[in-house]
PDB file of C-alpha atoms in Angstrom:
ATOM      1  CA  MET N  83     -21.639  51.476  92.401  1.00 51.00           C
ATOM      2  CA  ALA N  84     -23.415  50.052  89.367  1.00 59.00           C
ATOM      3  CA  ASN N  85     -22.468  50.777  85.781  1.00 72.00           C
ATOM      4  CA  GLN N  86     -23.850  54.231  85.031  1.00 75.00           C
ATOM      5  CA  VAL N  87     -24.906  53.487  81.451  1.00 75.00           C
ATOM      6  CA  ALA N  88     -26.835  50.368  82.458  1.00 78.00           C
ATOM      7  CA  SER N  89     -28.365  52.153  85.453  1.00 81.00           C
ATOM      8  CA  GLY N  90     -29.419  55.085  83.276  1.00 80.00           C
ATOM      9  CA  LEU N  91     -31.124  52.829  80.739  1.00 82.00           C
ATOM     10  CA  ALA N  92     -32.880  50.910  83.516  1.00 85.00           C
ATOM     11  CA  LEU N  93     -34.146  54.125  85.119  1.00 84.00           C
ATOM     12  CA  THR N  94     -35.319  55.392  81.730  1.00 84.00           C
ATOM     13  CA  LEU N  95     -37.363  52.256  81.066  1.00 85.00           C
ATOM     14  CA  PHE N  96     -38.701  52.327  84.621  1.00 88.00           C
ATOM     15  CA  GLY N  97     -39.671  55.990  84.293  1.00 84.00           C
ATOM     16  CA  VAL N  98     -41.510  55.398  81.020  1.00 83.00           C
ATOM     17  CA  GLY N  99     -43.530  52.578  82.541  1.00 85.00           C
ATOM     18  CA  LEU N 100     -44.196  54.446  85.787  1.00 87.00           C
ATOM     19  CA  SER N 101     -45.390  57.579  83.987  1.00 84.00           C
ATOM     20  CA  ALA N 102     -47.735  55.481  81.836  1.00 83.00           C
ATOM     21  CA  PHE N 103     -49.169  53.828  84.956  1.00 85.00           C
ATOM     22  CA  VAL N 104     -49.533  56.962  87.081  1.00 85.00           C
ATOM     23  CA  GLY N 105     -50.716  59.156  84.223  1.00 81.00           C
ATOM     24  CA  LYS N 106     -53.368  56.799  82.866  1.00 82.00           C
ATOM     25  CA  PRO N 107     -56.271  58.623  84.593  1.00 82.00           C
ATOM     26  CA  PHE N 108     -55.092  61.922  83.067  1.00 79.00           C
ATOM     27  CA  GLU N 109     -54.631  60.664  79.519  1.00 78.00           C
ATOM     28  CA  SER N 110     -56.184  62.967  76.897  1.00 73.00           C
ATOM     29  CA  VAL N 111     -57.634  65.203  79.623  1.00 75.00           C
ATOM     30  CA  SER N 112     -57.385  68.864  78.647  1.00 75.00           C
ATOM     31  CA  LEU N 113     -55.237  70.877  81.015  1.00 72.00           C
ATOM     32  CA  PRO N 114     -55.510  74.615  81.707  1.00 74.00           C
ATOM     33  CA  HIS N 115     -53.811  76.515  78.909  1.00 73.00           C
ATOM     34  CA  TYR N 116     -51.356  79.227  79.883  1.00 75.00           C
ATOM     35  CA  GLY N 117     -50.698  81.829  77.231  1.00 77.00           C
ATOM     36  CA  PRO N 118     -47.457  83.722  76.618  1.00 82.00           C
ATOM     37  CA  LEU N 119     -46.271  86.101  79.305  1.00 84.00           C
ATOM     38  CA  GLU N 120     -45.689  89.509  77.773  1.00 86.00           C
ATOM     39  CA  ILE N 121     -43.089  91.797  79.311  1.00 86.00           C
ATOM     40  CA  PRO N 122     -44.493  95.344  79.242  1.00 86.00           C
ATOM     41  CA  TYR N 123     -42.899  97.731  76.746  1.00 83.00           C
ATOM     42  CA  LEU N 124     -40.175  95.250  75.749  1.00 83.00           C
ATOM     43  CA  SER N 125     -42.687  92.986  74.003  1.00 83.00           C
ATOM     44  CA  GLN N 126     -43.691  95.918  71.778  1.00 85.00           C
ATOM     45  CA  ILE N 127     -40.249  96.208  70.175  1.00 86.00           C
ATOM     46  CA  PRO N 128     -40.609  95.313  66.471  1.00 85.00           C
ATOM     47  CA  VAL N 129     -39.595  91.723  65.615  1.00 80.00           C
ATOM     48  CA  VAL N 130     -37.268  91.233  68.596  1.00 82.00           C
ATOM     49  CA  GLY N 131     -39.975  92.015  71.131  1.00 84.00           C
ATOM     50  CA  THR N 132     -42.246  89.230  69.923  1.00 82.00           C
ATOM     51  CA  ILE N 133     -39.395  86.730  69.726  1.00 81.00           C
ATOM     52  CA  LEU N 134     -37.773  87.419  73.094  1.00 85.00           C
ATOM     53  CA  PHE N 135     -40.324  89.072  75.337  1.00 87.00           C
ATOM     54  CA  LYS N 136     -43.588  87.344  74.472  1.00 86.00           C
ATOM     55  CA  GLN N 137     -42.888  83.814  75.625  1.00 86.00           C
ATOM     56  CA  HIS N 138     -44.207  81.306  78.108  1.00 84.00           C
ATOM     57  CA  ALA N 139     -43.049  81.648  81.703  1.00 86.00           C
ATOM     58  CA  LEU N 140     -40.754  78.609  81.578  1.00 88.00           C
ATOM     59  CA  VAL N 141     -38.819  80.157  78.690  1.00 89.00           C
ATOM     60  CA  TYR N 142     -37.807  83.030  80.961  1.00 91.00           C
ATOM     61  CA  VAL N 143     -37.045  80.503  83.699  1.00 92.00           C
ATOM     62  CA  SER N 144     -34.737  78.652  81.288  1.00 91.00           C
ATOM     63  CA  TRP N 145     -32.800  81.856  80.603  1.00 92.00           C
ATOM     64  CA  ALA N 146     -32.397  82.468  84.320  1.00 94.00           C
ATOM     65  CA  LEU N 147     -31.286  78.869  84.830  1.00 94.00           C
ATOM     66  CA  PHE N 148     -28.738  79.188  82.032  1.00 93.00           C
ATOM     67  CA  ALA N 149     -27.238  82.277  83.664  1.00 95.00           C
ATOM     68  CA  GLY N 150     -27.331  80.672  87.106  1.00 95.00           C
ATOM     69  CA  VAL N 151     -25.747  77.392  86.026  1.00 94.00           C
ATOM     70  CA  SER N 152     -23.033  79.202  84.049  1.00 94.00           C
ATOM     71  CA  TRP N 153     -22.186  81.362  87.053  1.00 95.00           C
ATOM     72  CA  PHE N 154     -22.279  78.374  89.395  1.00 95.00           C
ATOM     73  CA  LEU N 155     -19.964  76.214  87.283  1.00 92.00           C
ATOM     74  CA  TYR N 156     -17.343  78.825  86.442  1.00 92.00           C
ATOM     75  CA  LYS N 157     -17.583  81.542  89.091  1.00 93.00           C
ATOM     76  CA  SER N 158     -18.419  79.810  92.371  1.00 95.00           C
ATOM     77  CA  ARG N 159     -16.355  77.641  94.673  1.00 93.00           C
ATOM     78  CA  ALA N 160     -19.051  74.952  94.722  1.00 93.00           C
ATOM     79  CA  GLY N 161     -19.002  74.829  90.925  1.00 93.00           C
ATOM     80  CA  LEU N 162     -15.239  74.393  90.960  1.00 93.00           C
ATOM     81  CA  VAL N 163     -15.660  71.492  93.384  1.00 94.00           C
ATOM     82  CA  LEU N 164     -18.291  69.905  91.150  1.00 93.00           C
ATOM     83  CA  ARG N 165     -16.081  70.174  88.070  1.00 92.00           C
ATOM     84  CA  SER N 166     -13.099  68.819  89.970  1.00 92.00           C
ATOM     85  CA  ILE N 167     -15.162  65.780  90.952  1.00 92.00           C
ATOM     86  CA  GLY N 168     -15.993  65.272  87.294  1.00 90.00           C
ATOM     87  CA  GLU N 169     -12.303  65.372  86.449  1.00 90.00           C
ATOM     88  CA  SER N 170     -10.757  63.495  89.359  1.00 90.00           C
ATOM     89  CA  PRO N 171     -13.057  62.220  92.115  1.00 91.00           C
ATOM     90  CA  GLU N 172     -10.089  60.593  93.852  1.00 91.00           C
ATOM     91  CA  SER N 173      -8.347  63.947  94.292  1.00 90.00           C
ATOM     92  CA  ALA N 174     -11.548  65.610  95.508  1.00 91.00           C
ATOM     93  CA  HIS N 175     -12.090  62.806  98.006  1.00 91.00           C
ATOM     94  CA  ALA N 176      -8.497  63.085  99.206  1.00 90.00           C
ATOM     95  CA  ILE N 177      -9.009  66.698 100.279  1.00 90.00           C
ATOM     96  CA  GLY N 178     -12.250  65.908 102.068  1.00 90.00           C
ATOM     97  CA  TYR N 179     -15.120  66.489  99.651  1.00 92.00           C
ATOM     98  CA  PRO N 180     -18.072  64.032  99.808  1.00 92.00           C
ATOM     99  CA  VAL N 181     -17.866  62.815  96.212  1.00 92.00           C
ATOM    100  CA  ILE N 182     -20.829  60.427  96.304  1.00 90.00           C
ATOM    101  CA  ARG N 183     -23.146  62.980  97.910  1.00 93.00           C
ATOM    102  CA  ILE N 184     -22.199  65.716  95.443  1.00 94.00           C
ATOM    103  CA  ARG N 185     -22.688  63.357  92.508  1.00 91.00           C
ATOM    104  CA  TYR N 186     -26.151  62.463  93.769  1.00 91.00           C
ATOM    105  CA  LEU N 187     -27.059  66.134  94.211  1.00 94.00           C
ATOM    106  CA  ALA N 188     -25.891  66.917  90.675  1.00 93.00           C
ATOM    107  CA  THR N 189     -27.936  64.005  89.340  1.00 89.00           C
ATOM    108  CA  LEU N 190     -31.009  65.174  91.265  1.00 92.00           C
ATOM    109  CA  PHE N 191     -30.620  68.662  89.819  1.00 94.00           C
ATOM    110  CA  GLY N 192     -30.401  67.232  86.306  1.00 90.00           C
ATOM    111  CA  GLY N 193     -33.524  65.172  86.957  1.00 88.00           C
ATOM    112  CA  ALA N 194     -35.352  68.270  88.184  1.00 91.00           C
ATOM    113  CA  MET N 195     -34.440  70.102  84.975  1.00 91.00           C
ATOM    114  CA  ALA N 196     -35.771  67.178  82.942  1.00 88.00           C
ATOM    115  CA  GLY N 197     -38.964  67.401  84.995  1.00 87.00           C
ATOM    116  CA  LEU N 198     -39.318  71.086  84.118  1.00 89.00           C
ATOM    117  CA  ALA N 199     -38.938  70.196  80.451  1.00 87.00           C
ATOM    118  CA  GLY N 200     -41.696  67.616  80.798  1.00 84.00           C
ATOM    119  CA  ALA N 201     -43.895  70.173  82.543  1.00 83.00           C
ATOM    120  CA  HIS N 202     -43.373  72.538  79.620  1.00 84.00           C
ATOM    121  CA  LEU N 203     -44.510  69.852  77.184  1.00 83.00           C
ATOM    122  CA  SER N 204     -47.735  69.098  79.028  1.00 81.00           C
ATOM    123  CA  GLU N 205     -48.590  72.619  80.193  1.00 79.00           C
ATOM    124  CA  PHE N 206     -47.470  74.917  77.365  1.00 78.00           C
ATOM    125  CA  TYR N 207     -46.416  72.956  74.276  1.00 76.00           C
ATOM    126  CA  ALA N 208     -49.549  70.791  74.220  1.00 76.00           C
ATOM    127  CA  PRO N 209     -51.949  71.442  77.133  1.00 76.00           C
ATOM    128  CA  MET N 210     -52.671  67.772  77.774  1.00 78.00           C
ATOM    129  CA  TRP N 211     -50.920  64.604  78.851  1.00 79.00           C
ATOM    130  CA  ALA N 212     -50.579  61.489  76.720  1.00 78.00           C
ATOM    131  CA  GLU N 213     -48.445  58.404  77.080  1.00 80.00           C
ATOM    132  CA  GLY N 214     -45.220  58.727  75.116  1.00 79.00           C
ATOM    133  CA  MET N 215     -45.693  62.429  74.384  1.00 81.00           C
ATOM    134  CA  VAL N 216     -41.994  63.079  75.032  1.00 83.00           C
ATOM    135  CA  ALA N 217     -41.293  61.037  71.878  1.00 78.00           C
ATOM    136  CA  GLY N 218     -37.581  60.590  72.493  1.00 79.00           C
ATOM    137  CA  ARG N 219     -36.767  64.256  73.076  1.00 82.00           C
ATOM    138  CA  GLY N 220     -34.772  63.263  76.143  1.00 83.00           C
ATOM    139  CA  TRP N 221     -32.316  61.423  73.922  1.00 83.00           C
ATOM    140  CA  ILE N 222     -31.933  64.582  71.847  1.00 82.00           C
ATOM    141  CA  ALA N 223     -31.123  66.440  75.068  1.00 84.00           C
ATOM    142  CA  LEU N 224     -28.489  63.822  75.857  1.00 83.00           C
ATOM    143  CA  ALA N 225     -26.994  64.186  72.386  1.00 81.00           C
ATOM    144  CA  LEU N 226     -27.111  67.945  72.836  1.00 82.00           C
ATOM    145  CA  VAL N 227     -24.703  67.723  75.766  1.00 85.00           C
ATOM    146  CA  VAL N 228     -22.189  65.965  73.519  1.00 80.00           C
ATOM    147  CA  PHE N 229     -22.877  68.420  70.694  1.00 78.00           C
ATOM    148  CA  ALA N 230     -22.178  71.303  73.099  1.00 81.00           C
ATOM    149  CA  THR N 231     -19.051  69.615  74.508  1.00 81.00           C
ATOM    150  CA  TRP N 232     -20.333  70.182  78.047  1.00 85.00           C
ATOM    151  CA  ARG N 233     -20.432  73.990  77.755  1.00 86.00           C
ATOM    152  CA  PRO N 234     -23.615  75.766  78.990  1.00 89.00           C
ATOM    153  CA  ALA N 235     -23.551  78.476  76.298  1.00 88.00           C
ATOM    154  CA  ARG N 236     -23.215  75.890  73.551  1.00 84.00           C
ATOM    155  CA  VAL N 237     -25.987  73.838  75.134  1.00 87.00           C
ATOM    156  CA  MET N 238     -28.344  76.804  74.895  1.00 89.00           C
ATOM    157  CA  VAL N 239     -27.410  77.522  71.272  1.00 85.00           C
ATOM    158  CA  GLY N 240     -27.789  73.859  70.382  1.00 82.00           C
ATOM    159  CA  ALA N 241     -31.143  73.636  72.158  1.00 85.00           C
ATOM    160  CA  TYR N 242     -32.523  76.491  70.089  1.00 86.00           C
ATOM    161  CA  LEU N 243     -31.042  74.935  66.953  1.00 82.00           C
ATOM    162  CA  PHE N 244     -32.779  71.617  67.547  1.00 82.00           C
ATOM    163  CA  GLY N 245     -35.924  73.437  68.655  1.00 81.00           C
ATOM    164  CA  GLY N 246     -35.880  75.422  65.430  1.00 82.00           C
ATOM    165  CA  VAL N 247     -35.666  72.212  63.416  1.00 80.00           C
ATOM    166  CA  THR N 248     -38.631  70.848  65.372  1.00 78.00           C
ATOM    167  CA  ILE N 249     -40.744  73.931  64.709  1.00 79.00           C
ATOM    168  CA  ALA N 250     -39.693  73.978  61.049  1.00 77.00           C
ATOM    169  CA  GLN N 251     -41.626  70.779  60.449  1.00 74.00           C
ATOM    170  CA  PHE N 252     -44.875  72.467  61.511  1.00 73.00           C
ATOM    171  CA  PHE N 253     -44.240  75.437  59.236  1.00 75.00           C
ATOM    172  CA  ALA N 254     -43.457  73.053  56.396  1.00 73.00           C
ATOM    173  CA  GLN N 255     -46.677  71.131  56.964  1.00 69.00           C
ATOM    174  CA  GLY N 256     -48.696  74.345  57.183  1.00 70.00           C
ATOM    175  CA  SER N 257     -47.118  75.642  53.985  1.00 73.00           C
ATOM    176  CA  GLY N 258     -48.147  72.555  52.084  1.00 70.00           C
ATOM    177  CA  VAL N 259     -44.629  71.297  51.373  1.00 70.00           C
ATOM    178  CA  ALA N 260     -44.871  68.068  49.397  1.00 69.00           C
ATOM    179  CA  VAL N 261     -43.034  65.932  51.940  1.00 71.00           C
ATOM    180  CA  THR N 262     -44.518  63.126  54.004  1.00 73.00           C
ATOM    181  CA  SER N 263     -45.376  64.023  57.591  1.00 68.00           C
ATOM    182  CA  GLN N 264     -43.311  61.074  58.844  1.00 73.00           C
ATOM    183  CA  LEU N 265     -40.167  62.509  57.264  1.00 75.00           C
ATOM    184  CA  LEU N 266     -40.862  65.963  58.669  1.00 71.00           C
ATOM    185  CA  SER N 267     -41.399  64.489  62.144  1.00 74.00           C
ATOM    186  CA  ALA N 268     -38.046  62.731  61.865  1.00 78.00           C
ATOM    187  CA  LEU N 269     -36.152  65.959  61.059  1.00 77.00           C
ATOM    188  CA  PRO N 270     -35.008  66.723  64.656  1.00 75.00           C
ATOM    189  CA  TYR N 271     -33.658  63.200  65.047  1.00 77.00           C
ATOM    190  CA  LEU N 272     -31.969  63.282  61.646  1.00 81.00           C
ATOM    191  CA  ALA N 273     -30.380  66.605  62.587  1.00 77.00           C
ATOM    192  CA  THR N 274     -29.126  65.033  65.819  1.00 74.00           C
ATOM    193  CA  ILE N 275     -27.524  62.147  63.936  1.00 77.00           C
ATOM    194  CA  VAL N 276     -25.882  64.482  61.412  1.00 80.00           C
ATOM    195  CA  VAL N 277     -24.438  66.696  64.150  1.00 75.00           C
ATOM    196  CA  LEU N 278     -23.126  63.730  66.149  1.00 72.00           C
ATOM    197  CA  VAL N 279     -21.505  62.235  63.057  1.00 74.00           C
ATOM    198  CA  PHE N 280     -19.890  65.583  62.306  1.00 75.00           C
ATOM    199  CA  ILE N 281     -18.565  65.973  65.854  1.00 69.00           C
ATOM    200  CA  SER N 282     -17.370  62.385  66.167  1.00 67.00           C
ATOM    201  CA  ARG N 283     -14.970  62.923  63.269  1.00 71.00           C
ATOM    202  CA  ASN N 284     -12.637  64.594  65.746  1.00 70.00           C
ATOM    203  CA  VAL N 285     -12.519  62.341  68.789  1.00 68.00           C
ATOM    204  CA  ASN N 286      -9.855  64.499  70.433  1.00 70.00           C
ATOM    205  CA  THR N 287     -12.260  67.454  70.659  1.00 68.00           C
ATOM    206  CA  ILE N 288     -14.731  65.386  72.660  1.00 69.00           C
ATOM    207  CA  ARG N 289     -12.024  63.941  74.883  1.00 70.00           C
ATOM    208  CA  LEU N 290     -10.518  67.344  75.644  1.00 71.00           C
ATOM    209  CA  ASN N 291     -13.866  68.877  76.630  1.00 75.00           C
ATOM    210  CA  SER N 292     -15.639  65.986  78.347  1.00 80.00           C
ATOM    211  CA  PRO N 293     -15.096  65.300  82.063  1.00 84.00           C
ATOM    212  CA  VAL N 294     -12.312  62.772  82.510  1.00 83.00           C
ATOM    213  CA  SER N 295     -14.372  60.640  84.905  1.00 85.00           C
ATOM    214  CA  LEU N 296     -17.537  60.737  82.799  1.00 82.00           C
ATOM    215  CA  GLY N 297     -19.488  57.493  83.160  1.00 78.00           C
ATOM    216  CA  ARG N 298     -16.911  56.004  85.515  1.00 81.00           C
ATOM    217  CA  ALA N 299     -18.174  54.664  88.820  1.00 80.00           C
ATOM    218  CA  TYR N 300     -16.325  55.901  91.881  1.00 81.00           C
ATOM    219  CA  ARG N 301     -15.683  53.608  94.827  1.00 80.00           C
ATOM    220  CA  PRO N 302     -14.071  55.362  97.788  1.00 78.00           C
ATOM    221  CA  ASP N 303     -11.458  53.318  99.608  1.00 69.00           C
TER     222      ASP N 303
END
């Protein structure tokens, strides 16, 4: 199997070019706008109702996915198998589990989740498609996994933290804060760098929480 870092970078560059080619006819074309989905009664709760129960449909889907992934990883037999493959694929292979197939399925699931995030950008965040509209957010998601030390609950908290920083720039611009728009746009990425620098001070924390076989190609005998 090829080096996973090199393969990931190659697929990223390929995906960027492919999306630009396929999406060219749809560039700057307005898409149907879907408003927030209000949950009856709950959305009328002061403050909390607007924040939690008056969101776009994919926000509710993300909550369900968080609960489902957490249950799958820590409460199901299949999740235990997946985590064991991340720790020691040799041991999992020795007791009969198809390591390569399971790794591919996990990668496909991750790709599908990235696709949902892209759909949210073009359907809800900005109801249009434009080349490069992701603007590096995928790299923030990758950094978020490290920030969360591979724990679903921490991933969700970190996602809302980075999302809050992203939204803060729009509030700052609307409030007339005397800061250049370029600096405000860079805030999420600056926050990512600061968090990664803070975490990397303790290398042992990352090593203890990350899968032992992370980024290591597996070649069955």
